[in-house]
Structures are given as C-alpha cells and as structure tokens.
Amino acid sequence: MAKAASCWKISCKFFVLLGLFVPATAALSFGFYSATCPAAELIVKNAVRSASSEDPTVPGKLLRLMFHDCFVEGCDASILLQGNKTERTDPANRSLGGFEVIDSAKRTLEFFCPGIVSCADVVVLAARDAVEFAGGPSVEVPTGRRDGRISAATNVRPNIVDTSFSVDQMMSLFSSKGLSADDLVILSGAHTIGTAHCSAFSDRFRKGPNGQMTLIDASLDGTYANELMRRCPAGAASTVVVDNDPATANVFDNQYYKNILTHKGLFQSDSVLISDGRTRAHVERFAKDQIGFFENWGQSFLKLSSVGVKSRAEGEIRLSCSTNNV
C-alpha cells in the first residue's frame, strides 16, 4: 500500500525534546546498530512489508502486539516468550497475532548479525513500520532495548486496558506507565486498523431467551449495532472477527475519531472518550485534523516505545524470541 501523501516524518531533533521520556538506564539511541548491524532496521521493514502485502491485517496485529508487550513488564519482548503461565497464555493475549513476522525478522537478523539485535527492538520497529505501511506517519525511534527474562500471565490483566474500561480507569493505567490523558486519546487511534473478536465487544449486547442478540448500550449507533449483531450472532465461532474501523479498515488515518463522534466506536472504551470533557475535545480535533493526529501520534508512540525499557544488567539479547537464553 502506498504511503498517504500527508504522512509526516518525526525527526530525531524532535526526540531530543522528549529525552526525559527515555529511562536514563536504558541507553537508547538513534542508529544504535549502525556499526554492529547496519541493515537491522531494513531487515525488519522488509519482513513487515512482505507479510503485510500478503495479509492486510498484519499491520494491526503488529501494532497491538507492541501495546500488549510494552504495557506488561515494559517494552522488553516478554510477550514473545512461550511456556507454561507466560503472558501469551493469558486469555487476553490468546488472540494476539504477528508473532510469525517478528520470528521471520529475527531469523534473518541472527543470520547476518548473530546475537546483536534484541527482540524488544524488533517488536517496536515492526509496529512502527506497520503503521507506515498502512498509510500512517513514519516515526524515527531509538533502539538499544534489552529483552526481559520475566513473563508471567498474572501480570497481564492488571496492566492492560479492558474494552469495558471507563475514562478514569484508562487514565489511571496510562498514568502508571508515564503516559498522559492526551497520550490515551492519541494512542487509542491505533484502533483505526486491526480487527477484534466478537467477545471483545459482547458486553454491549444481550442474548435474549429466543437466542437473538439485542443492543443494551444506547451510546452505539443503531445501524452499526445491527451490522455487528449480524456479524456476531449468538453462538458465533470464536474465530469470527470484525474490523475495528468499519470505514477504512486497513488504512491508518483519522477515521477512528470520526467513527467515535458518529457513535460507531467498536469498543465501549472507544465510545466513552466522547462522554468525558477531558478527552472529547481531542477526539473532535483529530477527527478534523489528520495531520495533527499524525504529528501527535509520533510523539506518543515514542513515549510508549520507551516504557519500562530494560538496562544491560536487567536484560539480554535473546537468540530466539520465544525462549530465554540458557
């Protein structure tokens, strides 16, 4: 997919202004692999481009994967670890995708630059490239993250947004990650791409005695609700998914905010953004100003990518993203 003509490049100079958002112990820097693995970012970009060209849902999966990684234990690729009671085993993470893209990029990196590039950096770079591939802004991100060694399912639920959350609940969680109310609205714009399983928004409906679904959330547009019930009838298979954005499903744009204002936000956590004065003004602004959304996306994405970054002593460079080094 060609990049949208209005895409903005977030420069290194801008990140200097945001230096306080990067943990002092993390030692992140632009061009971190310039001497040790010069083609690192290109290798990741090629893996994302190849996978996304074959499956347009891949960008949304990679972006969601980064969110679920960074909010639990920080941006340390803990979401990639496999095993009994790891983060991946929690029900909230079982619908995640994009792992094969990360693994593909990592295999190529290990071939050309063994033991150099962390899986944590691959996750962030892949999400960044996914947004750009889908038509969103190009964001320069620093690298040098280390891979964490801890991955526990018990850490998942207290650290991720549930689709039924109120604005207060989301603000509290974002604040615990060093992210502001503005970041909440901006990063929620990630829902402009991707898909969701029926169970993610089932709380907005009720199954009647005759087995028919009925709308119980008055904040949802009736016509849109009928379409959702058609796509997700009672007893729908667990594999059924719907687009987060019913208008421009595979394009990273500002349509998400327009959807919310017309009461077509898929999740309750989307709809509540216009019911609270602290967030509604930003929704209205970004619905009218895609360039402004893109500029702000770059800032908030950089902050998200720096949450809980591990220092050299706290992490490692995994040789395989699914297992810790021996």
Tab-separated table of C-alpha atoms in Angstrom:
chain	number	residue	atom	x	y	z
A	1	MET	CA	0.000	0.000	0.000
A	2	ALA	CA	1.379	3.400	-0.919
A	3	LYS	CA	2.039	5.713	1.964
A	4	ALA	CA	-0.500	8.509	2.316
A	5	ALA	CA	0.628	11.784	0.810
A	6	SER	CA	0.117	13.622	4.095
A	7	CYS	CA	2.394	11.339	6.143
A	8	TRP	CA	4.852	13.185	8.379
A	9	LYS	CA	8.364	12.217	9.312
A	10	ILE	CA	9.057	12.582	13.048
A	11	SER	CA	12.676	13.593	13.231
A	12	CYS	CA	15.488	12.845	15.607
A	13	LYS	CA	15.532	16.510	16.623
A	14	PHE	CA	12.032	16.143	17.984
A	15	PHE	CA	13.027	13.185	20.123
A	16	VAL	CA	15.774	15.229	21.747
A	17	LEU	CA	12.974	17.338	23.212
A	18	LEU	CA	11.448	14.147	24.555
A	19	GLY	CA	14.652	12.842	26.068
A	20	LEU	CA	13.131	12.859	29.533
A	21	PHE	CA	10.740	10.106	28.472
A	22	VAL	CA	13.574	7.615	27.938
A	23	PRO	CA	14.804	5.926	31.120
A	24	ALA	CA	18.315	7.076	31.961
A	25	THR	CA	19.461	3.466	32.376
A	26	ALA	CA	18.123	2.342	29.035
A	27	ALA	CA	20.879	3.811	26.835
A	28	LEU	CA	18.553	4.082	23.835
A	29	SER	CA	19.924	5.971	20.868
A	30	PHE	CA	19.233	6.602	17.210
A	31	GLY	CA	21.360	4.445	14.939
A	32	PHE	CA	22.194	2.115	17.829
A	33	TYR	CA	23.020	-0.689	15.361
A	34	SER	CA	24.774	1.467	12.762
A	35	ALA	CA	28.146	-0.169	13.448
A	36	THR	CA	27.122	-3.644	14.628
A	37	CYS	CA	24.210	-4.403	12.278
A	38	PRO	CA	23.716	-1.582	9.758
A	39	ALA	CA	20.859	-3.329	7.940
A	40	ALA	CA	18.870	-4.112	11.101
A	41	GLU	CA	16.000	-1.695	10.527
A	42	LEU	CA	15.807	-2.527	6.817
A	43	ILE	CA	15.581	-6.235	7.601
A	44	VAL	CA	12.643	-5.645	9.939
A	45	LYS	CA	10.961	-3.318	7.442
A	46	ASN	CA	11.276	-5.906	4.669
A	47	ALA	CA	9.717	-8.594	6.887
A	48	VAL	CA	6.791	-6.305	7.713
A	49	ARG	CA	6.331	-5.255	4.090
A	50	SER	CA	6.364	-8.828	2.830
A	51	ALA	CA	3.861	-10.104	5.400
A	52	SER	CA	1.567	-7.081	5.111
A	53	SER	CA	1.473	-7.323	1.324
A	54	GLU	CA	0.103	-10.846	1.634
A	55	ASP	CA	-2.230	-10.148	4.562
A	56	PRO	CA	-3.583	-6.597	5.104
A	57	THR	CA	-4.496	-7.419	8.713
A	58	VAL	CA	-0.828	-7.833	9.692
A	59	PRO	CA	-0.154	-4.133	10.496
A	60	GLY	CA	-2.954	-4.081	13.053
A	61	LYS	CA	-1.657	-7.269	14.641
A	62	LEU	CA	1.889	-5.932	14.946
A	63	LEU	CA	0.725	-2.651	16.472
A	64	ARG	CA	-1.448	-4.458	19.024
A	65	LEU	CA	1.424	-6.807	19.820
A	66	MET	CA	3.606	-3.861	20.771
A	67	PHE	CA	0.905	-2.387	23.020
A	68	HIS	CA	0.483	-5.658	24.887
A	69	ASP	CA	4.232	-6.022	25.221
A	70	CYS	CA	5.026	-2.514	26.436
A	71	PHE	CA	2.171	-2.304	28.947
A	72	VAL	CA	3.270	-5.508	30.709
A	73	GLU	CA	6.854	-5.514	32.041
A	74	GLY	CA	7.735	-2.683	29.644
A	75	CYS	CA	8.957	-2.870	26.031
A	76	ASP	CA	11.081	-5.960	26.568
A	77	ALA	CA	9.576	-8.642	24.298
A	78	SER	CA	8.220	-10.536	27.316
A	79	ILE	CA	5.039	-11.134	25.295
A	80	LEU	CA	7.051	-13.348	22.918
A	81	LEU	CA	8.223	-15.859	25.500
A	82	GLN	CA	6.481	-19.214	25.299
A	83	GLY	CA	5.883	-21.622	28.144
A	84	ASN	CA	3.565	-22.501	30.984
A	85	LYS	CA	1.841	-19.458	32.514
A	86	THR	CA	3.701	-16.892	30.370
A	87	GLU	CA	1.977	-13.698	29.195
A	88	ARG	CA	0.950	-15.378	25.962
A	89	THR	CA	-1.184	-17.897	27.863
A	90	ASP	CA	-3.468	-15.297	29.422
A	91	PRO	CA	-6.890	-15.230	27.682
A	92	ALA	CA	-6.431	-11.530	26.898
A	93	ASN	CA	-3.373	-12.391	24.790
A	94	ARG	CA	-4.508	-15.558	23.070
A	95	SER	CA	-5.948	-13.580	20.165
A	96	LEU	CA	-2.702	-11.720	19.520
A	97	GLY	CA	-1.050	-12.194	16.147
A	98	GLY	CA	2.005	-11.128	14.199
A	99	PHE	CA	4.410	-13.419	16.030
A	100	GLU	CA	5.498	-15.072	12.793
A	101	VAL	CA	6.579	-11.689	11.380
A	102	ILE	CA	8.759	-10.999	14.417
A	103	ASP	CA	10.236	-14.510	14.212
A	104	SER	CA	10.953	-14.119	10.493
A	105	ALA	CA	12.771	-10.830	11.019
A	106	LYS	CA	14.705	-12.254	13.974
A	107	ARG	CA	15.864	-15.291	11.992
A	108	THR	CA	17.257	-13.050	9.269
A	109	LEU	CA	18.906	-10.791	11.826
A	110	GLU	CA	20.528	-13.765	13.537
A	111	PHE	CA	21.877	-14.927	10.185
A	112	PHE	CA	23.514	-11.606	9.343
A	113	CYS	CA	24.147	-10.202	12.845
A	114	PRO	CA	24.075	-13.035	15.402
A	115	GLY	CA	23.426	-12.015	18.989
A	116	ILE	CA	23.183	-8.288	18.228
A	117	VAL	CA	19.572	-7.140	17.780
A	118	SER	CA	17.071	-7.602	20.604
A	119	CYS	CA	13.602	-8.995	20.092
A	120	ALA	CA	12.309	-5.970	22.013
A	121	ASP	CA	13.672	-3.665	19.320
A	122	VAL	CA	12.198	-5.874	16.600
A	123	VAL	CA	8.719	-5.579	18.173
A	124	VAL	CA	8.922	-1.774	18.306
A	125	LEU	CA	10.422	-1.397	14.830
A	126	ALA	CA	7.844	-3.769	13.350
A	127	ALA	CA	4.978	-1.791	14.895
A	128	ARG	CA	6.488	1.454	13.640
A	129	ASP	CA	6.855	0.030	10.122
A	130	ALA	CA	3.355	-1.453	10.232
A	131	VAL	CA	1.835	1.982	10.810
A	132	GLU	CA	3.822	3.461	7.941
A	133	PHE	CA	2.900	0.596	5.604
A	134	ALA	CA	-0.786	1.175	6.382
A	135	GLY	CA	-0.505	4.819	5.359
A	136	GLY	CA	0.406	6.378	8.689
A	137	PRO	CA	3.335	8.594	9.684
A	138	SER	CA	6.951	7.478	9.622
A	139	VAL	CA	8.477	7.781	13.073
A	140	GLU	CA	12.174	7.566	13.835
A	141	VAL	CA	12.647	5.549	17.020
A	142	PRO	CA	15.776	4.984	19.096
A	143	THR	CA	16.942	1.427	19.638
A	144	GLY	CA	19.046	-0.466	22.150
A	145	ARG	CA	16.322	-2.177	24.180
A	146	ARG	CA	17.172	-5.382	26.015
A	147	ASP	CA	14.983	-8.456	26.205
A	148	GLY	CA	13.382	-9.184	29.563
A	149	ARG	CA	13.611	-12.569	31.253
A	150	ILE	CA	10.277	-12.493	33.101
A	151	SER	CA	6.924	-13.309	31.518
A	152	ALA	CA	4.004	-14.139	33.796
A	153	ALA	CA	0.322	-14.443	32.941
A	154	THR	CA	-0.556	-12.974	36.330
A	155	ASN	CA	0.993	-9.652	35.260
A	156	VAL	CA	-1.269	-9.241	32.241
A	157	ARG	CA	-4.736	-8.292	33.498
A	158	PRO	CA	-3.609	-5.580	35.951
A	159	ASN	CA	-1.615	-3.896	33.181
A	160	ILE	CA	-3.749	-3.784	30.043
A	161	VAL	CA	-6.865	-1.854	29.101
A	162	ASP	CA	-10.089	-3.828	29.148
A	163	THR	CA	-12.566	-2.827	26.439
A	164	SER	CA	-15.152	-2.076	29.138
A	165	PHE	CA	-12.921	0.426	30.971
A	166	SER	CA	-14.097	3.932	31.846
A	167	VAL	CA	-12.006	7.007	31.069
A	168	ASP	CA	-10.903	7.168	34.711
A	169	GLN	CA	-9.729	3.558	34.634
A	170	MET	CA	-7.812	4.076	31.396
A	171	MET	CA	-6.254	7.307	32.621
A	172	SER	CA	-5.108	5.611	35.803
A	173	LEU	CA	-3.467	2.762	33.896
A	174	PHE	CA	-1.829	5.073	31.351
A	175	SER	CA	-0.547	7.296	34.138
A	176	SER	CA	1.121	4.285	35.779
A	177	LYS	CA	3.093	3.864	32.539
A	178	GLY	CA	4.137	7.505	32.388
A	179	LEU	CA	1.554	8.305	29.729
A	180	SER	CA	-0.853	11.239	29.867
A	181	ALA	CA	-4.547	11.704	29.122
A	182	ASP	CA	-3.501	13.154	25.761
A	183	ASP	CA	-1.474	10.005	25.067
A	184	LEU	CA	-4.566	7.950	25.886
A	185	VAL	CA	-6.636	9.631	23.177
A	186	ILE	CA	-3.807	9.640	20.643
A	187	LEU	CA	-2.730	6.033	21.138
A	188	SER	CA	-6.361	4.890	21.092
A	189	GLY	CA	-6.167	5.968	17.461
A	190	ALA	CA	-4.391	2.649	16.889
A	191	HIS	CA	-7.915	1.246	16.590
A	192	THR	CA	-8.074	2.793	13.129
A	193	ILE	CA	-6.589	-0.514	11.925
A	194	GLY	CA	-6.898	-4.082	13.142
A	195	THR	CA	-9.693	-6.486	13.954
A	196	ALA	CA	-11.455	-7.707	17.089
A	197	HIS	CA	-13.178	-10.917	18.130
A	198	CYS	CA	-16.872	-10.773	18.953
A	199	SER	CA	-16.162	-11.323	22.648
A	200	ALA	CA	-14.280	-8.018	22.821
A	201	PHE	CA	-17.495	-6.005	22.499
A	202	SER	CA	-20.141	-8.546	23.554
A	203	ASP	CA	-20.863	-6.551	26.726
A	204	ARG	CA	-22.725	-4.023	24.563
A	205	PHE	CA	-25.345	-6.640	23.689
A	206	ARG	CA	-27.576	-9.119	25.476
A	207	LYS	CA	-28.638	-12.562	24.374
A	208	GLY	CA	-32.404	-12.897	24.691
A	209	PRO	CA	-34.394	-16.039	25.623
A	210	ASN	CA	-35.012	-16.730	21.933
A	211	GLY	CA	-31.281	-16.673	21.225
A	212	GLN	CA	-31.371	-13.310	19.471
A	213	MET	CA	-28.929	-10.542	20.336
A	214	THR	CA	-30.278	-7.160	21.433
A	215	LEU	CA	-28.466	-3.864	21.908
A	216	ILE	CA	-28.182	-2.666	25.510
A	217	ASP	CA	-25.631	0.140	25.012
A	218	ALA	CA	-27.518	3.259	23.926
A	219	SER	CA	-24.262	5.024	23.037
A	220	LEU	CA	-23.846	2.793	19.961
A	221	ASP	CA	-25.351	3.760	16.595
A	222	GLY	CA	-28.341	1.507	15.882
A	223	THR	CA	-27.483	0.706	12.271
A	224	TYR	CA	-23.889	-0.083	13.193
A	225	ALA	CA	-25.107	-2.216	16.104
A	226	ASN	CA	-27.339	-4.213	13.760
A	227	GLU	CA	-24.372	-4.884	11.494
A	228	LEU	CA	-22.309	-6.055	14.461
A	229	MET	CA	-25.083	-8.391	15.576
A	230	ARG	CA	-25.303	-9.762	12.051
A	231	ARG	CA	-21.571	-10.425	12.015
A	232	CYS	CA	-21.527	-11.725	15.584
A	233	PRO	CA	-24.784	-13.588	16.223
A	234	ALA	CA	-25.326	-15.641	19.354
A	235	GLY	CA	-23.095	-18.676	19.186
A	236	ALA	CA	-20.699	-17.155	16.664
A	237	ALA	CA	-17.457	-19.096	16.270
A	238	SER	CA	-14.517	-17.880	18.309
A	239	THR	CA	-12.634	-17.290	15.051
A	240	VAL	CA	-15.063	-14.618	13.819
A	241	VAL	CA	-13.593	-11.106	13.759
A	242	VAL	CA	-14.805	-7.672	12.696
A	243	ASP	CA	-12.837	-4.625	11.635
A	244	ASN	CA	-12.086	-2.070	14.333
A	245	ASP	CA	-12.827	0.648	11.784
A	246	PRO	CA	-15.865	-0.097	9.599
A	247	ALA	CA	-14.997	2.633	7.088
A	248	THR	CA	-11.275	2.354	6.225
A	249	ALA	CA	-10.324	-0.927	7.859
A	250	ASN	CA	-6.739	-1.302	6.641
A	251	VAL	CA	-5.695	2.349	6.415
A	252	PHE	CA	-4.014	4.190	9.268
A	253	ASP	CA	-5.869	7.511	9.245
A	254	ASN	CA	-8.049	9.679	11.475
A	255	GLN	CA	-11.279	7.833	10.629
A	256	TYR	CA	-11.304	6.293	14.107
A	257	TYR	CA	-12.143	9.675	15.644
A	258	LYS	CA	-14.868	10.323	13.087
A	259	ASN	CA	-16.337	6.933	13.935
A	260	ILE	CA	-16.487	7.751	17.629
A	261	LEU	CA	-18.261	11.047	17.008
A	262	THR	CA	-20.922	9.231	14.958
A	263	HIS	CA	-21.294	6.606	17.720
A	264	LYS	CA	-19.558	3.881	15.760
A	265	GLY	CA	-16.707	3.140	18.137
A	266	LEU	CA	-16.394	-0.642	18.325
A	267	PHE	CA	-15.459	-0.881	21.990
A	268	GLN	CA	-17.081	0.737	24.984
A	269	SER	CA	-13.621	2.090	25.834
A	270	ASP	CA	-13.741	3.936	22.491
A	271	SER	CA	-17.217	5.373	22.979
A	272	VAL	CA	-16.516	6.764	26.450
A	273	LEU	CA	-13.874	9.099	25.023
A	274	ILE	CA	-16.621	11.482	23.861
A	275	SER	CA	-18.567	11.295	27.113
A	276	ASP	CA	-15.776	12.865	29.158
A	277	GLY	CA	-14.770	16.500	28.803
A	278	ARG	CA	-11.115	15.664	29.394
A	279	THR	CA	-10.948	13.593	26.212
A	280	ARG	CA	-13.782	14.711	23.917
A	281	ALA	CA	-12.038	17.893	22.727
A	282	HIS	CA	-9.081	15.872	21.452
A	283	VAL	CA	-11.372	13.436	19.651
A	284	GLU	CA	-13.132	16.344	17.935
A	285	ARG	CA	-9.820	17.932	16.983
A	286	PHE	CA	-8.284	14.811	15.461
A	287	ALA	CA	-11.495	13.989	13.598
A	288	LYS	CA	-10.959	17.250	11.689
A	289	ASP	CA	-7.153	17.252	11.519
A	290	GLN	CA	-5.360	14.146	10.276
A	291	ILE	CA	-2.034	15.958	10.025
A	292	GLY	CA	-2.338	16.995	13.655
A	293	PHE	CA	-3.147	13.411	14.618
A	294	PHE	CA	-0.102	12.119	12.754
A	295	GLU	CA	2.199	14.653	14.406
A	296	ASN	CA	0.867	13.808	17.849
A	297	TRP	CA	0.952	10.080	17.096
A	298	GLY	CA	4.713	10.318	16.586
A	299	GLN	CA	5.182	11.921	19.988
A	300	SER	CA	3.012	9.449	21.870
A	301	PHE	CA	4.423	6.444	20.013
A	302	LEU	CA	7.921	7.451	21.109
A	303	LYS	CA	6.778	7.658	24.708
A	304	LEU	CA	5.067	4.280	24.503
A	305	SER	CA	8.153	2.675	22.968
A	306	SER	CA	10.212	3.825	25.957
A	307	VAL	CA	8.010	2.391	28.711
A	308	GLY	CA	9.916	0.103	31.083
A	309	VAL	CA	12.955	-0.329	28.835
A	310	LYS	CA	15.498	-2.703	30.379
A	311	SER	CA	19.099	-1.766	31.017
A	312	ARG	CA	22.018	-4.000	30.102
A	313	ALA	CA	22.056	-5.535	33.594
A	314	GLU	CA	18.296	-6.150	33.575
A	315	GLY	CA	18.005	-7.885	30.222
A	316	GLU	CA	19.683	-9.846	27.465
A	317	ILE	CA	19.716	-10.276	23.689
A	318	ARG	CA	17.696	-13.422	23.063
A	319	LEU	CA	18.913	-15.701	20.305
A	320	SER	CA	15.328	-16.908	19.888
A	321	CYS	CA	12.447	-14.598	20.699
A	322	SER	CA	10.342	-17.380	22.210
A	323	THR	CA	12.876	-18.546	24.810
A	324	ASN	CA	15.323	-17.007	27.232
A	325	ASN	CA	18.998	-17.693	26.677
A	326	VAL	CA	20.395	-20.592	28.689
